[in-house]
Short mmCIF file of C-alpha atoms in Angstrom, two decimals:
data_model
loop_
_atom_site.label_atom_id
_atom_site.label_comp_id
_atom_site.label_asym_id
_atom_site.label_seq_id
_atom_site.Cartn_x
_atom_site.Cartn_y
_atom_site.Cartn_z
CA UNK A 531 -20.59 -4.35 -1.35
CA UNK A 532 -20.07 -2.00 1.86
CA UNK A 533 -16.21 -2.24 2.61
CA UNK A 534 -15.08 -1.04 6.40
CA UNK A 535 -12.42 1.72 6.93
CA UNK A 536 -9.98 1.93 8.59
CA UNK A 537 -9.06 5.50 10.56
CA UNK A 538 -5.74 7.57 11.12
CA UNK A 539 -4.57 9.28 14.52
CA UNK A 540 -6.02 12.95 12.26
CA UNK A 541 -9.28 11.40 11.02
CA UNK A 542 -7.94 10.17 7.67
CA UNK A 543 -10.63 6.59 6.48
CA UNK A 544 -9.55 4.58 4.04
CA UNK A 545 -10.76 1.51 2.98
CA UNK A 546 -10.04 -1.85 4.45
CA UNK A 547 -8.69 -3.30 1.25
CA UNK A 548 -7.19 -1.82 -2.00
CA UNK A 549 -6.49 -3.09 -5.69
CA UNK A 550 -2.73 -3.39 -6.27
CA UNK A 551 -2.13 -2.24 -10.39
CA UNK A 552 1.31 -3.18 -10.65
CA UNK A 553 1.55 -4.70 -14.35
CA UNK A 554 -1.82 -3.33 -15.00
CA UNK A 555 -0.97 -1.40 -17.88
CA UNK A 556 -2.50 0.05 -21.45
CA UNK A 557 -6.35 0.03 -22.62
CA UNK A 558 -6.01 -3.76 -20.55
CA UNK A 559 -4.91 -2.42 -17.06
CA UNK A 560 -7.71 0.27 -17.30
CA UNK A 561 -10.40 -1.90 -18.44
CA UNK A 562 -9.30 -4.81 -15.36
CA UNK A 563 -9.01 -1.63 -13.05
CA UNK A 564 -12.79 -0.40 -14.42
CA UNK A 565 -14.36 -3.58 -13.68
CA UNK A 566 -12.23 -3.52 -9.72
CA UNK A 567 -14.14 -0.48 -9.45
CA UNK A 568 -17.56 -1.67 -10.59
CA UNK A 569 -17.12 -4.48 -8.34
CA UNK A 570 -16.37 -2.41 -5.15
CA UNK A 571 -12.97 -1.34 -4.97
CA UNK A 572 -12.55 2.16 -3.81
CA UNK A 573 -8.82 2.12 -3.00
CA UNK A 574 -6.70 2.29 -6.16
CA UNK A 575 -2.40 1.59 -5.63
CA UNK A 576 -0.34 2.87 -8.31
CA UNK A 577 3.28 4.61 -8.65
CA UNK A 578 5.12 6.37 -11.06
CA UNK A 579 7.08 3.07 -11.12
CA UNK A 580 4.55 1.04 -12.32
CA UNK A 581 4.36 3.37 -15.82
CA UNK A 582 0.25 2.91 -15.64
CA UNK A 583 -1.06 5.98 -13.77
CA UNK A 584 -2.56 6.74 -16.76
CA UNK A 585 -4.41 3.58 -16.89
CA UNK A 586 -5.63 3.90 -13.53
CA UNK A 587 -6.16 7.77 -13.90
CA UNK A 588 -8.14 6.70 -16.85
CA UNK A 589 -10.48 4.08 -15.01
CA UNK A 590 -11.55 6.58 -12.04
CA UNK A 591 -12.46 9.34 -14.48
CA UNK A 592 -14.83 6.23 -15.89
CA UNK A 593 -16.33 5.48 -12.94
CA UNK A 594 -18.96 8.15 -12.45
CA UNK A 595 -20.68 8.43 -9.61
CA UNK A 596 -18.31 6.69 -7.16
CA UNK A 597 -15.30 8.85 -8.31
CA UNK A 598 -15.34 10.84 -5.03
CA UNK A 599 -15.39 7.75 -2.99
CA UNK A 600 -12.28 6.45 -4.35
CA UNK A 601 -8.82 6.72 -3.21
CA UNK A 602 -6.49 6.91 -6.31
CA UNK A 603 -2.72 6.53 -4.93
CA UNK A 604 0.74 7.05 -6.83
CA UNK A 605 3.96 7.10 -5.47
CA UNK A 606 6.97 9.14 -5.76
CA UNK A 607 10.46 7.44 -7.25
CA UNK A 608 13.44 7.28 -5.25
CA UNK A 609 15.48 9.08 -8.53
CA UNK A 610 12.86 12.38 -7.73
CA UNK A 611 13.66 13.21 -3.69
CA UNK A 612 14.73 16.61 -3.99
CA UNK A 613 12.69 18.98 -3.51
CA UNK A 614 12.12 20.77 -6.91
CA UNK A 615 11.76 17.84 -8.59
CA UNK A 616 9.38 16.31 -6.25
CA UNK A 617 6.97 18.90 -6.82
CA UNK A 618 7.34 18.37 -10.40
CA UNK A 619 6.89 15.33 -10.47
CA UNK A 620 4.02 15.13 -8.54
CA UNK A 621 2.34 17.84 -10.81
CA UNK A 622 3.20 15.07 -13.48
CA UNK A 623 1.78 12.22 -12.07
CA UNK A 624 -1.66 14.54 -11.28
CA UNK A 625 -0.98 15.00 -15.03
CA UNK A 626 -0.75 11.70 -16.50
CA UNK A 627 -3.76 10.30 -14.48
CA UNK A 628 -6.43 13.29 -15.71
CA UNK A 629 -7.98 13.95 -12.85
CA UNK A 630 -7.88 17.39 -11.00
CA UNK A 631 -5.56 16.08 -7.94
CA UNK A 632 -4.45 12.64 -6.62
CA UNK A 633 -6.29 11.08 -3.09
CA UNK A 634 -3.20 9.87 -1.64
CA UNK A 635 0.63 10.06 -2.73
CA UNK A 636 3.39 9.06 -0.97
CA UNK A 637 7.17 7.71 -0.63
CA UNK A 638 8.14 5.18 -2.22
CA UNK A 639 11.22 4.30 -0.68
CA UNK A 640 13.47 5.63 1.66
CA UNK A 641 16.81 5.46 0.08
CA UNK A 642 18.54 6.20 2.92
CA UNK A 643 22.41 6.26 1.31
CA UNK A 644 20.80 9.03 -0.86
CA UNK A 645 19.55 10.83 2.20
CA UNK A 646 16.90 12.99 0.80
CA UNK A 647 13.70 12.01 1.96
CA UNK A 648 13.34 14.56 4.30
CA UNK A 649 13.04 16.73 1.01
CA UNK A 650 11.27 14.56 -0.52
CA UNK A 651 8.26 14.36 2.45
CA UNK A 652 8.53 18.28 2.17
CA UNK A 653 7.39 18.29 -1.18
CA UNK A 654 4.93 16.20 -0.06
CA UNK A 655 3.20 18.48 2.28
CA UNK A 656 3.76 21.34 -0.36
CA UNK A 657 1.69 19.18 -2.59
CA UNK A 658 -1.23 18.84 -0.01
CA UNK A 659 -1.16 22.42 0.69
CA UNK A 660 -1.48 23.14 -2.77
CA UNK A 661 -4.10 20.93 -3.50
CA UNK A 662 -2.36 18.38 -5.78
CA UNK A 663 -3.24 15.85 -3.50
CA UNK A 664 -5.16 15.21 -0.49
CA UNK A 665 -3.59 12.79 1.51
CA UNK A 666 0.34 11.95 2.37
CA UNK A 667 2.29 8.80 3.53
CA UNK A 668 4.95 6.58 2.87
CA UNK A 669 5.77 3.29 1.93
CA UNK A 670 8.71 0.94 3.15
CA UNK A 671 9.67 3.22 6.14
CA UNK A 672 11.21 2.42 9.22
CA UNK A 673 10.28 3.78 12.44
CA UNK A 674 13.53 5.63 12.62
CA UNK A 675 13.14 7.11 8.99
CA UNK A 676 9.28 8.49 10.09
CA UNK A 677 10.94 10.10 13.65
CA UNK A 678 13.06 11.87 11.75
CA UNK A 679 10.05 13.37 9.59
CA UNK A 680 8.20 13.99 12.48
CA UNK A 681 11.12 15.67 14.08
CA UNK A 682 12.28 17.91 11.39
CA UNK A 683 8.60 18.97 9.86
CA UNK A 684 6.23 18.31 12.57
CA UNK A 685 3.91 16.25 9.94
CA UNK A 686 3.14 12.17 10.38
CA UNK A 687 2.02 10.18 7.30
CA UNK A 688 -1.44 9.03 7.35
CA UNK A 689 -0.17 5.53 6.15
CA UNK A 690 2.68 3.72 5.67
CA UNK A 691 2.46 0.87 2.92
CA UNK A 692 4.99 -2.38 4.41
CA UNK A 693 5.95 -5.83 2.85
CA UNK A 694 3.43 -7.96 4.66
CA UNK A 695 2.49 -11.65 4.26
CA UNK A 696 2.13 -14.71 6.56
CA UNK A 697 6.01 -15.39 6.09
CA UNK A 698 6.87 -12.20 6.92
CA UNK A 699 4.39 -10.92 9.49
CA UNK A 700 5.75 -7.51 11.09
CA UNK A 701 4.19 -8.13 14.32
CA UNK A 702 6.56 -5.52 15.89
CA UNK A 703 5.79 -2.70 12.99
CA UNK A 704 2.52 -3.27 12.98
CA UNK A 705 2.26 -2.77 17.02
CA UNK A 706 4.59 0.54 16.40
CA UNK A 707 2.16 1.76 14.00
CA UNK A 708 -0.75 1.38 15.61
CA UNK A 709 0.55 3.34 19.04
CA UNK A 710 1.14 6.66 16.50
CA UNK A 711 -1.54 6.09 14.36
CA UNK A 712 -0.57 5.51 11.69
CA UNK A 713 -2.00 3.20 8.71
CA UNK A 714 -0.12 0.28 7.72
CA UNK A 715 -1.04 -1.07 4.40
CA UNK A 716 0.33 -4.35 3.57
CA UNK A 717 1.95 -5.16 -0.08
CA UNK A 718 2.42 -8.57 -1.85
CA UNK A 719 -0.07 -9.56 1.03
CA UNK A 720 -0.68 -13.10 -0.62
CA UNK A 721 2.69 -13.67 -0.74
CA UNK A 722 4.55 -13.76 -4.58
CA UNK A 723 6.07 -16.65 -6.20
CA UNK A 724 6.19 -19.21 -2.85
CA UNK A 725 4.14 -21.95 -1.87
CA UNK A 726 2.27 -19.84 0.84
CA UNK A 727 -1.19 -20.60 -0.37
CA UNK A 728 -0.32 -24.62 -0.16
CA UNK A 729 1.00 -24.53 3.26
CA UNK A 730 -0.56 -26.75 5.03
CA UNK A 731 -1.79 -24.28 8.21
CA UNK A 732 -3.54 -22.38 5.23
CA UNK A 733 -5.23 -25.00 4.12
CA UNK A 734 -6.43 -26.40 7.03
CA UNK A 735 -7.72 -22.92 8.09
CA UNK A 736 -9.49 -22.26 4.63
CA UNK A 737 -10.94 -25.60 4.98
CA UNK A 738 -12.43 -24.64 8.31
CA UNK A 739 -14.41 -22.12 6.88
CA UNK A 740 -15.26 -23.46 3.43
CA UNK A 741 -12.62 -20.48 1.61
CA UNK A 742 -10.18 -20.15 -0.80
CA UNK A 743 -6.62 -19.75 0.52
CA UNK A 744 -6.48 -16.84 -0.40
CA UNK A 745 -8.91 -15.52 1.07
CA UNK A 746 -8.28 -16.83 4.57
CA UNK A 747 -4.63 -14.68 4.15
CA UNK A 748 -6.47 -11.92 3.28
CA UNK A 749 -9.14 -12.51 6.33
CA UNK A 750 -5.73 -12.89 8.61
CA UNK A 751 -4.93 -9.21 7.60
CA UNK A 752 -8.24 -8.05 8.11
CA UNK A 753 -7.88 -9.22 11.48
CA UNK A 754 -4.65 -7.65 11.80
CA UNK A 755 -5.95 -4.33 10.97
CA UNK A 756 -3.51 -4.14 7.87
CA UNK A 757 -5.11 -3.20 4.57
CA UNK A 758 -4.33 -5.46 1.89
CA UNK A 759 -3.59 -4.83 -1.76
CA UNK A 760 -4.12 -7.98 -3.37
CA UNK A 761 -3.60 -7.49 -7.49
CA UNK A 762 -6.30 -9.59 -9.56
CA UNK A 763 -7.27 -8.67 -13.24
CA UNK A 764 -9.62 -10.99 -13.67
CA UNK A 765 -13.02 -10.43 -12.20
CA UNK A 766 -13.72 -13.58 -10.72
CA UNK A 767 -10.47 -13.02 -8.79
CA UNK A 768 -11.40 -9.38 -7.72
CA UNK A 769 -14.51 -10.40 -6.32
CA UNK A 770 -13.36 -13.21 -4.03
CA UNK A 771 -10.59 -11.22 -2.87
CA UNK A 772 -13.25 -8.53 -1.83
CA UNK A 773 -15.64 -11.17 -0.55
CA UNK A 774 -13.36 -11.60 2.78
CA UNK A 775 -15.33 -9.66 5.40
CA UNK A 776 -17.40 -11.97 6.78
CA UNK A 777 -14.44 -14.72 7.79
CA UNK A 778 -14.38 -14.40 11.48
CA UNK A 779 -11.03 -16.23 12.02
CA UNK A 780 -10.15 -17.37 15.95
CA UNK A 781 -7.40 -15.53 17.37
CA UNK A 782 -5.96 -18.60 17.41
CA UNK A 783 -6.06 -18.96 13.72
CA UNK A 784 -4.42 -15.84 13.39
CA UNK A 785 -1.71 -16.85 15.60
CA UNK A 786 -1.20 -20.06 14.29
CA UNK A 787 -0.93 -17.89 10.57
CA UNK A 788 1.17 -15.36 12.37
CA UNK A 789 3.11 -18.31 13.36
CA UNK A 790 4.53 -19.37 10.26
CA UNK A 791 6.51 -16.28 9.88
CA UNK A 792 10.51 -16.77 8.89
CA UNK A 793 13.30 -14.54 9.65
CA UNK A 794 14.26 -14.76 6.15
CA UNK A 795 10.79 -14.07 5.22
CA UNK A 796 11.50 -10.91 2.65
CA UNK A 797 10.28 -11.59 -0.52
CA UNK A 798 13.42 -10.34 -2.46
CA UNK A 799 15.50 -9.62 0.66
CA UNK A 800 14.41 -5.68 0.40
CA UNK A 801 15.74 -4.26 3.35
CA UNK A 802 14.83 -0.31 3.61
CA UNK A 803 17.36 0.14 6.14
CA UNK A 804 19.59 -0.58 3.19
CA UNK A 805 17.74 -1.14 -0.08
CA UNK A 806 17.75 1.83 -2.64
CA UNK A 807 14.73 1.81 -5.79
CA UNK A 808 14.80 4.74 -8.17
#
């Protein structure tokens, strides 16, 4: 299976959808991670918080061939923003996954109380220059947080991964990304714990073009330009989460999806104007 790409304002592709590994773990995460890969996933989301780079670092050093085509991500803790130990722990997590640098690392969260990002995104770019990694971003960042990156090192993520999901849309992110060029990766894209997939406008939709729910959210972020990371270990899941490139939904099917978002839509009310993970 061919998957599209997506490209950044400098030239950066990745693929239209990734594999979320959060509770992936052990000999099981890397063997449901192997089989992602076999399957056709080339873009591989991990963190340091998730305690299974090693899994993951363990299925791209399995898959052969296709290694160079994959995009193996981790992400750096909000308990490791200054500088010094930013670097290290980057060197760790290139460590703990086995392979001779990591595709794409980035911020986890802002933390802005703690105030250190700034560091923290300058160990970042140390880390590229280096060769620990080849690609930089951030997740959960504001506009505000990424102008002040810009401002004080001159250097703009390649992607930024954002709470995305029907009930929580981001039209206004998504529109602010897209005029700097920069990525926006969408996580818990199907939603987590809610009734999304049995709400009625999904099911209508999915009915309309003989799909699963699921995949007609997934198909609504496609159309979005947002690259989901659905998380599946089984394979049958895997493989109709990747099967979503041919569902050509109406733009008004994506409005009436886009529709249904809430002001209260968070999933756990994660704020990263104020919300602090370490």
């Amino acid at each position: 299976m061919t998957i599209p790409h997506l490209t950044a304002a400098d030239g950066t592709t990745l693929p239209a959808i990734g594999l979320g590994t959060y509770r992936l773990n052990g000999a099981a995460g890397a063997d449901a991670i192997g089989q992602a890969i076999r399957a056709g996933y080339r873009l591989l989301d991990s963190a340091v918080n998730y305690e299974n780079e090693g899994a993951v670092g363990r299925a791209a050093r399995s898959a052969g061939d296709v290694r160079d085509e994959l995009i193996v991500t981790s992400k750096l803790p909000g308990r490791h923003h200054r500088y010094d130990e930013a670097l290290t722990t980057i060197e760790e997590s290139v460590f703990r996954t086995g392979l001779d640098r990591l595709d794409l690392y980035l911020i986890h969260w802002p933390n802005p109380k703690e105030d250190l990002y700034v560091q923290a995104w300058r160990a970042l770019i140390e880390a590229r220059e280096r060769g620990l990694v080849r690609h930089i971003g951030l997740s959960n960042f504001l506009p505000e947080h990424i102008e002040r990156l810009v401002a004080e090192t001159g250097v703009a993520p390649v992607v930024n991964q954002i709470e995305v999901h029907p009930y929580f849309p981001q039209q206004e992110a998504l529109d602010y990304h897209r005029e700097h060029g920069i990525l926006v990766q969408g996580w818990s894209p199907l939603g987590h714990g809610n009734d999304l997939q049995r709400h009625p406008v999904i099911a209508e939709i999915a009915a309309a073009h003989g799909v699963s729910p699921a995949q007609t959210i997934l198909a609504w972020h496609v159309a979005r330009q947002v690259i989901p990371l659905p998380k599946a270990a089984s394979p049958q899941r895997q493989a109709e989460n990747l099967d979503v490139f041919d569902i050509k939904l109406t733009d008004a099917q994506v409005e009436a999806i886009t529709a249904l978002g809430r002001r209260d839509g968070r999933l756990a009310d994660q704020d990263p104007a104020v919300y602090e993970e370490f």
